[in-house]
């Protein structure tokens, strides 16, 4: 803020809290110089949410103490930190081989975000599950059957035999055993069945994945597939 903006801010504060008003010309000049020295690098307002008058009004509303320049500077620093914490540096448009230009663009972007003249560039979060999947992507996956190209799927088959066997079963129209919970080993839908090794004292020593599901799980999946009114939609295999 320049001296004119500081004077406008002090006039606004004076209307809300008359204790800040200085009637003596010398005191008013000293107050203006002090506030300008401490808040010269704080903008009056930015296009993206900051307003020094709002910070001043909030302090006057919530604190019984007379406002000081620090009561405006602290919210401004919090505003800057929050914006930078939400910012992810975008790839500069400058030539990567020109280190000076590359760095200057990064620094300039960060300064604009911190100053409130540009919005933070946020990386899109990686979401788990299917709750927030785009309906257009959902329809496309149902259409193509998988997001993995057939050639890549065939190349991966030797390294994941259980998945390959499941895909072959679904492709042949047979029930997908992994779409239901296994009542024998308690494997959840989507998880392979597990083989239990029992020790001499009847305790479980280890659980290892099975390449094929338990027969009871196959029967349960077949029974569910045979019920048209209760058929569970087959999952899209990733």
C-alpha positions as a LaTeX table, in Angstrom:
\begin{tabular}{lrrr}
\hline
Residue & $x$ (\AA) & $y$ (\AA) & $z$ (\AA) \\
\hline
Unk1 & 0.00 & 0.00 & 0.00 \\
Unk2 & 1.20 & 3.50 & $-0.75$ \\
Unk3 & 0.69 & 6.42 & 1.62 \\
Unk4 & $-2.64$ & 7.32 & 0.03 \\
Unk5 & $-3.98$ & 3.81 & 0.55 \\
Unk6 & $-2.64$ & 3.73 & 4.12 \\
Unk7 & $-4.44$ & 6.99 & 4.81 \\
Unk8 & $-7.67$ & 5.51 & 3.40 \\
Unk9 & $-7.23$ & 2.39 & 5.56 \\
Unk10 & $-6.68$ & 4.49 & 8.70 \\
Unk11 & $-9.76$ & 6.56 & 7.90 \\
Unk12 & $-11.80$ & 3.37 & 7.52 \\
Unk13 & $-10.44$ & 2.01 & 10.82 \\
Unk14 & $-11.19$ & 5.32 & 12.53 \\
Unk15 & $-14.85$ & 5.05 & 11.59 \\
Unk16 & $-15.01$ & 1.59 & 13.23 \\
Unk17 & $-12.81$ & 2.33 & 16.26 \\
Unk18 & $-12.52$ & 6.05 & 17.16 \\
Unk19 & $-9.63$ & 5.23 & 19.54 \\
Unk20 & $-7.30$ & 5.10 & 16.53 \\
Unk21 & $-8.10$ & 8.65 & 15.39 \\
Unk22 & $-5.26$ & 11.17 & 15.85 \\
Unk23 & $-6.49$ & 14.77 & 16.08 \\
Unk24 & $-3.04$ & 16.32 & 16.41 \\
Unk25 & $-1.48$ & 16.90 & 12.99 \\
Unk26 & 1.96 & 15.73 & 14.10 \\
Unk27 & 0.61 & 12.54 & 15.67 \\
Unk28 & $-1.44$ & 11.81 & 12.56 \\
Unk29 & 1.64 & 12.26 & 10.39 \\
Unk30 & 3.68 & 9.96 & 12.62 \\
Unk31 & 0.91 & 7.34 & 12.61 \\
Unk32 & 0.72 & 7.45 & 8.82 \\
Unk33 & 4.51 & 7.07 & 8.54 \\
Unk34 & 4.55 & 4.15 & 10.98 \\
Unk35 & 1.77 & 2.22 & 9.25 \\
Unk36 & 3.30 & 2.85 & 5.83 \\
Unk37 & 6.69 & 1.58 & 7.04 \\
Unk38 & 5.15 & $-1.64$ & 8.39 \\
Unk39 & 2.50 & $-2.27$ & 5.75 \\
Unk40 & 4.15 & $-0.90$ & 2.62 \\
Unk41 & 4.50 & $-4.40$ & 1.14 \\
Unk42 & 0.92 & $-5.42$ & 2.02 \\
Unk43 & $-1.65$ & $-4.71$ & $-0.72$ \\
Unk44 & $-4.94$ & $-3.04$ & 0.02 \\
Unk45 & $-6.79$ & $-5.75$ & $-1.91$ \\
Unk46 & $-6.10$ & $-8.51$ & $-4.43$ \\
Unk47 & $-8.32$ & $-10.08$ & $-7.11$ \\
Unk48 & $-8.39$ & $-13.38$ & $-5.19$ \\
Unk49 & $-9.74$ & $-12.93$ & $-1.70$ \\
Unk50 & $-7.49$ & $-10.55$ & 0.23 \\
Unk51 & $-8.71$ & $-7.20$ & 1.54 \\
Unk52 & $-6.89$ & $-5.27$ & 4.28 \\
Unk53 & $-10.16$ & $-3.65$ & 5.34 \\
Unk54 & $-11.70$ & $-7.07$ & 5.98 \\
Unk55 & $-8.71$ & $-8.05$ & 8.14 \\
Unk56 & $-8.99$ & $-4.79$ & 10.10 \\
Unk57 & $-12.74$ & $-5.17$ & 10.57 \\
Unk58 & $-12.31$ & $-8.76$ & 11.74 \\
Unk59 & $-9.81$ & $-7.68$ & 14.40 \\
Unk60 & $-12.04$ & $-4.85$ & 15.62 \\
Unk61 & $-15.00$ & $-7.23$ & 15.81 \\
Unk62 & $-13.21$ & $-9.95$ & 17.77 \\
Unk63 & $-10.56$ & $-8.19$ & 19.89 \\
Unk64 & $-10.99$ & $-5.61$ & 22.67 \\
Unk65 & $-7.52$ & $-4.24$ & 21.98 \\
Unk66 & $-6.77$ & $-1.30$ & 19.72 \\
Unk67 & $-5.65$ & $-2.41$ & 16.28 \\
Unk68 & $-1.97$ & $-2.33$ & 15.37 \\
Unk69 & $-0.22$ & $-2.73$ & 11.99 \\
Unk70 & 0.69 & $-6.29$ & 13.02 \\
Unk71 & $-3.02$ & $-7.15$ & 13.18 \\
Unk72 & $-3.18$ & $-6.56$ & 9.43 \\
Unk73 & 0.25 & $-7.98$ & 8.58 \\
Unk74 & $-0.36$ & $-11.33$ & 10.32 \\
Unk75 & $-3.48$ & $-12.20$ & 8.29 \\
Unk76 & $-1.63$ & $-11.19$ & 5.14 \\
Unk77 & 1.25 & $-13.56$ & 5.91 \\
Unk78 & $-1.23$ & $-16.35$ & 6.63 \\
Unk79 & $-2.96$ & $-15.63$ & 3.32 \\
Unk80 & 0.39 & $-15.88$ & 1.49 \\
Unk81 & 1.39 & $-19.13$ & 3.21 \\
Unk82 & $-1.96$ & $-20.74$ & 2.49 \\
Unk83 & $-1.82$ & $-19.88$ & $-1.20$ \\
Unk84 & 1.75 & $-21.14$ & $-1.60$ \\
Unk85 & 0.86 & $-24.35$ & 0.26 \\
Unk86 & $-1.91$ & $-24.99$ & $-2.29$ \\
Unk87 & 0.31 & $-24.16$ & $-5.26$ \\
Unk88 & 2.02 & $-26.76$ & $-7.45$ \\
Unk89 & 4.60 & $-25.33$ & $-9.82$ \\
Unk90 & 3.37 & $-25.75$ & $-13.42$ \\
Unk91 & 5.89 & $-26.63$ & $-16.09$ \\
Unk92 & 7.36 & $-23.34$ & $-17.34$ \\
Unk93 & 6.96 & $-22.48$ & $-21.01$ \\
Unk94 & 10.59 & $-21.35$ & $-21.18$ \\
Unk95 & 13.27 & $-23.47$ & $-22.82$ \\
Unk96 & 14.48 & $-26.00$ & $-20.19$ \\
Unk97 & 18.04 & $-25.51$ & $-21.43$ \\
Unk98 & 17.81 & $-21.83$ & $-20.53$ \\
Unk99 & 18.21 & $-22.22$ & $-16.77$ \\
Unk100 & 17.89 & $-18.51$ & $-16.04$ \\
Unk101 & 14.62 & $-18.12$ & $-17.96$ \\
Unk102 & 13.24 & $-21.36$ & $-16.51$ \\
Unk103 & 14.00 & $-20.26$ & $-12.94$ \\
Unk104 & 12.74 & $-16.73$ & $-13.53$ \\
Unk105 & 9.38 & $-18.03$ & $-14.76$ \\
Unk106 & 9.01 & $-20.33$ & $-11.75$ \\
Unk107 & 9.87 & $-17.53$ & $-9.35$ \\
Unk108 & 7.56 & $-15.11$ & $-11.12$ \\
Unk109 & 4.66 & $-17.53$ & $-10.93$ \\
Unk110 & 5.22 & $-18.14$ & $-7.23$ \\
Unk111 & 5.41 & $-14.43$ & $-6.50$ \\
Unk112 & 2.18 & $-13.80$ & $-8.39$ \\
Unk113 & 0.42 & $-16.55$ & $-6.44$ \\
Unk114 & 1.77 & $-15.29$ & $-3.11$ \\
Unk115 & 0.80 & $-11.70$ & $-3.96$ \\
Unk116 & $-2.76$ & $-12.75$ & $-4.78$ \\
Unk117 & $-2.63$ & $-11.69$ & $-8.42$ \\
Unk118 & $-2.76$ & $-15.29$ & $-9.73$ \\
Unk119 & $-4.59$ & $-18.36$ & $-8.56$ \\
Unk120 & $-2.60$ & $-21.35$ & $-7.20$ \\
Unk121 & $-2.00$ & $-24.07$ & $-9.77$ \\
Unk122 & $-3.09$ & $-27.28$ & $-8.09$ \\
Unk123 & $-2.20$ & $-30.77$ & $-9.26$ \\
Unk124 & $-5.22$ & $-32.99$ & $-9.77$ \\
Unk125 & $-5.48$ & $-35.47$ & $-6.93$ \\
Unk126 & $-5.27$ & $-39.19$ & $-7.55$ \\
Unk127 & $-8.47$ & $-40.67$ & $-6.17$ \\
Unk128 & $-8.94$ & $-44.21$ & $-4.99$ \\
Unk129 & $-12.01$ & $-46.28$ & $-5.60$ \\
Unk130 & $-14.79$ & $-45.56$ & $-8.09$ \\
Unk131 & $-16.97$ & $-43.18$ & $-6.07$ \\
Unk132 & $-15.90$ & $-40.05$ & $-7.92$ \\
Unk133 & $-15.28$ & $-41.46$ & $-11.39$ \\
Unk134 & $-16.37$ & $-39.32$ & $-14.32$ \\
Unk135 & $-19.61$ & $-40.73$ & $-15.85$ \\
Unk136 & $-18.13$ & $-40.31$ & $-19.33$ \\
Unk137 & $-15.10$ & $-42.37$ & $-18.33$ \\
Unk138 & $-17.39$ & $-44.96$ & $-16.76$ \\
Unk139 & $-19.32$ & $-45.30$ & $-20.01$ \\
Unk140 & $-16.12$ & $-45.51$ & $-22.02$ \\
Unk141 & $-14.72$ & $-48.26$ & $-19.79$ \\
Unk142 & $-17.94$ & $-50.25$ & $-20.14$ \\
Unk143 & $-17.66$ & $-49.84$ & $-23.91$ \\
Unk144 & $-14.04$ & $-50.93$ & $-24.29$ \\
Unk145 & $-13.99$ & $-53.34$ & $-21.35$ \\
Unk146 & $-10.67$ & $-52.17$ & $-19.94$ \\
Unk147 & $-8.34$ & $-49.20$ & $-19.80$ \\
Unk148 & $-5.37$ & $-51.47$ & $-20.65$ \\
Unk149 & $-4.79$ & $-52.07$ & $-24.40$ \\
Unk150 & $-5.16$ & $-55.72$ & $-25.50$ \\
Unk151 & $-1.49$ & $-55.96$ & $-26.54$ \\
Unk152 & $-0.33$ & $-54.74$ & $-23.14$ \\
Unk153 & $-2.74$ & $-57.13$ & $-21.40$ \\
Unk154 & $-1.33$ & $-60.07$ & $-23.35$ \\
Unk155 & 2.23 & $-59.03$ & $-22.50$ \\
Unk156 & 1.36 & $-58.82$ & $-18.81$ \\
Unk157 & $-0.44$ & $-62.18$ & $-18.66$ \\
Unk158 & 2.66 & $-64.32$ & $-17.80$ \\
Unk159 & 3.43 & $-62.02$ & $-14.85$ \\
Unk160 & $-0.06$ & $-62.11$ & $-13.33$ \\
Unk161 & $-1.53$ & $-65.55$ & $-14.01$ \\
Unk162 & $-4.40$ & $-65.16$ & $-11.55$ \\
Unk163 & $-5.64$ & $-62.00$ & $-13.28$ \\
Unk164 & $-5.18$ & $-63.59$ & $-16.71$ \\
Unk165 & $-7.24$ & $-66.60$ & $-15.66$ \\
Unk166 & $-9.96$ & $-64.33$ & $-14.30$ \\
Unk167 & $-10.09$ & $-62.31$ & $-17.52$ \\
Unk168 & $-10.28$ & $-65.48$ & $-19.61$ \\
Unk169 & $-13.14$ & $-66.75$ & $-17.45$ \\
Unk170 & $-15.10$ & $-63.52$ & $-17.81$ \\
Unk171 & $-14.44$ & $-63.42$ & $-21.58$ \\
Unk172 & $-15.93$ & $-66.90$ & $-21.92$ \\
Unk173 & $-19.11$ & $-65.81$ & $-20.15$ \\
Unk174 & $-18.44$ & $-67.91$ & $-17.08$ \\
Unk175 & $-19.10$ & $-66.58$ & $-13.56$ \\
Unk176 & $-16.39$ & $-64.39$ & $-12.09$ \\
Unk177 & $-15.51$ & $-66.03$ & $-8.78$ \\
Unk178 & $-13.65$ & $-62.96$ & $-7.54$ \\
Unk179 & $-16.79$ & $-60.85$ & $-7.77$ \\
Unk180 & $-18.09$ & $-62.43$ & $-4.54$ \\
Unk181 & $-16.68$ & $-63.02$ & $-1.06$ \\
Unk182 & $-15.14$ & $-66.40$ & $-0.39$ \\
Unk183 & $-16.87$ & $-68.08$ & 2.53 \\
Unk184 & $-13.94$ & $-70.48$ & 3.03 \\
Unk185 & $-10.89$ & $-68.20$ & 3.28 \\
Unk186 & $-12.89$ & $-64.96$ & 3.76 \\
Unk187 & $-11.20$ & $-63.24$ & 0.80 \\
Unk188 & $-13.06$ & $-60.05$ & $-0.08$ \\
Unk189 & $-14.43$ & $-59.35$ & $-3.61$ \\
Unk190 & $-11.58$ & $-58.62$ & $-5.98$ \\
Unk191 & $-9.02$ & $-60.43$ & $-3.80$ \\
Unk192 & $-7.65$ & $-63.88$ & $-4.68$ \\
Unk193 & $-8.41$ & $-66.85$ & $-2.47$ \\
Unk194 & $-5.76$ & $-67.75$ & 0.08 \\
Unk195 & $-4.27$ & $-71.08$ & 1.07 \\
Unk196 & $-3.88$ & $-71.64$ & 4.79 \\
Unk197 & $-1.02$ & $-73.62$ & 6.27 \\
Unk198 & $-2.00$ & $-75.20$ & 9.57 \\
Unk199 & 0.61 & $-75.97$ & 12.22 \\
Unk200 & 0.72 & $-78.93$ & 14.61 \\
Unk201 & $-1.24$ & $-77.05$ & 17.26 \\
Unk202 & $-3.98$ & $-76.17$ & 14.74 \\
Unk203 & $-2.73$ & $-72.60$ & 14.44 \\
Unk204 & $-2.47$ & $-70.83$ & 11.09 \\
Unk205 & 1.17 & $-70.56$ & 10.05 \\
Unk206 & 0.80 & $-68.65$ & 6.78 \\
Unk207 & $-1.66$ & $-67.41$ & 4.17 \\
Unk208 & $-0.55$ & $-67.60$ & 0.54 \\
Unk209 & $-2.58$ & $-66.54$ & $-2.52$ \\
Unk210 & $-4.11$ & $-69.30$ & $-4.63$ \\
Unk211 & $-3.92$ & $-69.24$ & $-8.43$ \\
Unk212 & $-7.50$ & $-70.61$ & $-8.56$ \\
Unk213 & $-10.48$ & $-69.75$ & $-6.35$ \\
Unk214 & $-11.99$ & $-72.22$ & $-3.91$ \\
Unk215 & $-14.77$ & $-74.39$ & $-5.39$ \\
Unk216 & $-17.35$ & $-72.96$ & $-3.00$ \\
Unk217 & $-16.58$ & $-69.46$ & $-4.26$ \\
Unk218 & $-17.13$ & $-70.60$ & $-7.84$ \\
Unk219 & $-20.47$ & $-72.12$ & $-6.86$ \\
Unk220 & $-21.55$ & $-68.90$ & $-5.12$ \\
Unk221 & $-20.62$ & $-66.78$ & $-8.14$ \\
Unk222 & $-22.49$ & $-69.17$ & $-10.46$ \\
Unk223 & $-25.56$ & $-69.02$ & $-8.24$ \\
Unk224 & $-25.57$ & $-65.24$ & $-8.29$ \\
Unk225 & $-25.11$ & $-65.18$ & $-12.06$ \\
Unk226 & $-28.06$ & $-67.53$ & $-12.46$ \\
Unk227 & $-30.39$ & $-65.06$ & $-10.71$ \\
Unk228 & $-31.35$ & $-62.45$ & $-13.37$ \\
Unk229 & $-33.06$ & $-60.13$ & $-10.89$ \\
Unk230 & $-30.11$ & $-60.08$ & $-8.54$ \\
Unk231 & $-27.24$ & $-60.21$ & $-11.00$ \\
Unk232 & $-24.27$ & $-58.22$ & $-9.89$ \\
Unk233 & $-22.75$ & $-56.11$ & $-12.63$ \\
Unk234 & $-19.40$ & $-57.55$ & $-13.64$ \\
Unk235 & $-16.57$ & $-55.21$ & $-12.65$ \\
Unk236 & $-14.36$ & $-53.55$ & $-15.23$ \\
Unk237 & $-11.00$ & $-55.29$ & $-15.04$ \\
Unk238 & $-8.13$ & $-52.85$ & $-14.87$ \\
\hline
\end{tabular}
